[in-house]
Amino acid sequence: MTQIAPKIAIVGAGPSGCYLAQALLKAVPGAEIDMLDRLPVPFGLVRYGVAADHQGTKAVARQFSRLFEKQGVRFFGNVTLGQDGEEGTIALTELQEAYDVVALGLGLPRDRALPLPGGDLPGVIGAGALTRHWNDHPDDAADLPDLGRRVVIVGQGNVAIDVLRILAKREEHFEGSDLSHRHTDHIAAAGIESIDIFGRSPAHEAKFDPVMVKELAQLPHMGFAFEGLHHSDGREDTRLEALASLPAAGDHDIRVTFHFGATPVKLCSDAGRVASARFACGGEELSLPCDTVISAIGFETHVPGIRDDLLAGAEDADLGVIRPGLYATGWFARGPRGTIPENRQAAQALAKRIAADLGTLPTGEKPGSAALLTRCPETTDYQGWQRIDAAETAACAEGRVRAKVADLSQMLTLAKGQPETDS
Amino acid sequence: MKIALLYGTETGNAEMLCEDIEGHLEGDHDVAMADLGDTDPAALDGEAFHLIVCSTYGDGDLPASAQPFAEALEKAAPDLSAIRFAIFGLGDSSYDTYNEGSQKLAELLVKFGAKQVGERTIHDAMGSDMPEDLAFPWAEDRIAEAESLFAES
């Protein structure tokens, strides 16, 4: 029996989508795999979420490039998934008419809001938005107000530690990164003197990976203090060892205080901007004056109307099976837990299931990318990304590996290969 | 020469490098590539020269696919004195546990009698070298050393 190659669309060209494509190449040999993204650039969180000074972590993009450069996977940028009839978008039903298999790897890009009085005051910034800003994401490219000398971070996961580290680093620590001087100048101008980082958990259950905290010990201008460590008396944990490796606060330029077992209660304002943060620590309340509050308490979907419905009726939400022919992968499927490589093993399991389902689904009847291109004529392709990549690499400043284009219309112009005009 | 190319990977970077090494060596050698996670340490082939690529993950730990291999090795405690290997490490100098994964794996193999050929070569993901630019010469040099050792024995 000869079977026509199944046509597979993966929506979202971030790490979980790319790992799924990689696994599908092995699990479903010969499949036509198209990756769709709302931006004209692939790699999602690797480009826009991994910290600019963690270029080693970004190296995984070399694997994903190979999908498009050598393994026949195609990239369609500038395609946005939306609800039925939503302007400028393509609906899931349309994609399912075009493809035998549709898998959604849209991630969870929205910062979970601080559920507190004052949680939305000016001067309160989401860690995801801040990370995207530093990574020059077009949605968060606008200049930020002055950060001020006293920063409070709510949340102690790896994203919170990323933010802390970047706020504390100096220009010389960003050698070899792709963090723009626009951002290092902005951070330096704030003259940050104190960073207080709060978590509800005791230290031995804190959300960070110990290696992320140990990395902070490399920055000699930072000293560390701890509140609430007594909750961990008598405990042994690698997190406690990591904290113990940090130099005690003394005559340092930046004092970082970790507060454990501290629950945020309220943010208060002065002159229309956040001015203090109140926390419940055991039986006591602590009110801390501050200039900026960064919330790093997790992420949620930017398309609740799509995700919630799908997952509510999912056959196996953990594996990412909505129903045969329709799947979800990565954080979009499982929630905001786990590191980038954990998606690799999850993708391999899902690809096996997709391969098994394909044995029972009729395939070969659907038009695939032909229908996509008719419906979305403004798509960009992988060569378009390569043109953006070349422009970013060529424009990079001394000591940097890349100067990202943050303006979406400029990205699209580059992707389409049209000459830029000065008029 | 008969080459057993093995990788221990977390992100897939070590697997990709092994695929590249396989492509580079094919034609000149008889190369078989495998994931350490699918490899039985007691069934390693003394006739083959083992080229191992291993990353580091977490706090200087072995990557996910090398962990079951290491556990099986500790449990079975096989005599590996007939096994010759060379090792290449992938790491990230942002962390002070830089390249400890490949170091741990090499020490473990040696502990059970395996003979390490040449020095461990390591790649830094924060550096400017491409991993294959270090790994291809590493593979060629170690194979040349191993060829003379295999000829003597």
PDB file of C-alpha atoms in Angstrom, chain A residues 19 22 26 53-57 59-63 66 70-71 210-212 214-215 218 238 339-342 344-345 348, chain B residues 7 9-17 19-20 35 57-60 64-65 92-97 125-126 130-132:
ATOM      1  CA  TYR A  19      11.628  19.569  19.120  1.00  0.00           C
ATOM      2  CA  GLN A  22      12.622  16.968  14.981  1.00  0.00           C
ATOM      3  CA  LYS A  26      12.067  10.319  12.801  1.00  0.00           C
ATOM      4  CA  ASP A  53      23.847  36.629  28.534  1.00  0.00           C
ATOM      5  CA  HIS A  54      23.100  32.896  28.267  1.00  0.00           C
ATOM      6  CA  GLN A  55      24.250  32.490  24.685  1.00  0.00           C
ATOM      7  CA  GLY A  56      25.299  28.910  25.473  1.00  0.00           C
ATOM      8  CA  THR A  57      21.657  28.046  26.127  1.00  0.00           C
ATOM      9  CA  ALA A  59      23.069  27.417  21.010  1.00  0.00           C
ATOM     10  CA  VAL A  60      20.225  24.909  20.748  1.00  0.00           C
ATOM     11  CA  ALA A  61      18.994  27.089  17.855  1.00  0.00           C
ATOM     12  CA  ARG A  62      21.722  25.488  15.713  1.00  0.00           C
ATOM     13  CA  GLN A  63      19.818  22.204  15.925  1.00  0.00           C
ATOM     14  CA  ARG A  66      19.062  22.353  10.658  1.00  0.00           C
ATOM     15  CA  LYS A  70      18.841  20.351   5.766  1.00  0.00           C
ATOM     16  CA  GLN A  71      15.806  18.368   6.850  1.00  0.00           C
ATOM     17  CA  PRO A 210      20.749  25.882  42.477  1.00  0.00           C
ATOM     18  CA  VAL A 211      23.084  26.376  39.518  1.00  0.00           C
ATOM     19  CA  MET A 212      21.289  29.654  38.681  1.00  0.00           C
ATOM     20  CA  LYS A 214      25.630  29.797  42.189  1.00  0.00           C
ATOM     21  CA  GLU A 215      26.185  31.736  38.967  1.00  0.00           C
ATOM     22  CA  GLN A 218      30.691  35.321  39.984  1.00  0.00           C
ATOM     23  CA  THR A 238      21.263  21.831  47.269  1.00  0.00           C
ATOM     24  CA  THR A 339      13.082  23.666  31.135  1.00  0.00           C
ATOM     25  CA  ILE A 340      13.631  23.785  27.381  1.00  0.00           C
ATOM     26  CA  PRO A 341      15.223  20.314  27.049  1.00  0.00           C
ATOM     27  CA  GLU A 342      12.401  18.675  28.990  1.00  0.00           C
ATOM     28  CA  ARG A 344      12.592  17.234  23.859  1.00  0.00           C
ATOM     29  CA  GLN A 345      11.571  14.033  25.604  1.00  0.00           C
ATOM     30  CA  GLN A 348       9.448  12.328  21.292  1.00  0.00           C
TER      31      GLN A 348
ATOM     32  CA  TYR B   7      26.480  10.304  22.944  1.00  0.00           C
ATOM     33  CA  THR B   9      22.627  14.325  25.625  1.00  0.00           C
ATOM     34  CA  GLU B  10      20.022  16.493  27.310  1.00  0.00           C
ATOM     35  CA  THR B  11      19.161  19.144  24.705  1.00  0.00           C
ATOM     36  CA  GLY B  12      20.092  17.127  21.597  1.00  0.00           C
ATOM     37  CA  ASN B  13      23.243  19.179  20.932  1.00  0.00           C
ATOM     38  CA  ALA B  14      25.556  16.214  21.659  1.00  0.00           C
ATOM     39  CA  GLU B  15      23.477  13.981  19.394  1.00  0.00           C
ATOM     40  CA  MET B  16      23.720  16.488  16.561  1.00  0.00           C
ATOM     41  CA  LEU B  17      27.482  16.737  17.017  1.00  0.00           C
ATOM     42  CA  GLU B  19      25.758  12.891  13.645  1.00  0.00           C
ATOM     43  CA  ASP B  20      28.261  15.362  12.238  1.00  0.00           C
ATOM     44  CA  ASP B  35      22.617   6.951  22.399  1.00  0.00           C
ATOM     45  CA  TYR B  57      23.401  19.385  32.684  1.00  0.00           C
ATOM     46  CA  GLY B  58      21.965  20.965  35.814  1.00  0.00           C
ATOM     47  CA  ASP B  59      24.562  21.384  38.543  1.00  0.00           C
ATOM     48  CA  GLY B  60      27.445  19.531  36.885  1.00  0.00           C
ATOM     49  CA  ALA B  64      19.502  12.689  30.835  1.00  0.00           C
ATOM     50  CA  SER B  65      20.546  10.102  28.261  1.00  0.00           C
ATOM     51  CA  ASP B  92      28.962  26.127  29.253  1.00  0.00           C
ATOM     52  CA  SER B  93      31.517  28.222  31.112  1.00  0.00           C
ATOM     53  CA  SER B  94      28.744  30.417  32.580  1.00  0.00           C
ATOM     54  CA  TYR B  95      28.575  27.782  35.273  1.00  0.00           C
ATOM     55  CA  ASP B  96      31.323  26.756  37.664  1.00  0.00           C
ATOM     56  CA  THR B  97      30.458  23.097  37.059  1.00  0.00           C
ATOM     57  CA  ALA B 125      29.064  26.953  24.383  1.00  0.00           C
ATOM     58  CA  MET B 126      29.944  30.511  25.472  1.00  0.00           C
ATOM     59  CA  MET B 130      31.928  25.693  16.619  1.00  0.00           C
ATOM     60  CA  PRO B 131      31.829  22.292  18.358  1.00  0.00           C
ATOM     61  CA  GLU B 132      32.625  20.387  15.153  1.00  0.00           C
TER      62      GLU B 132
END
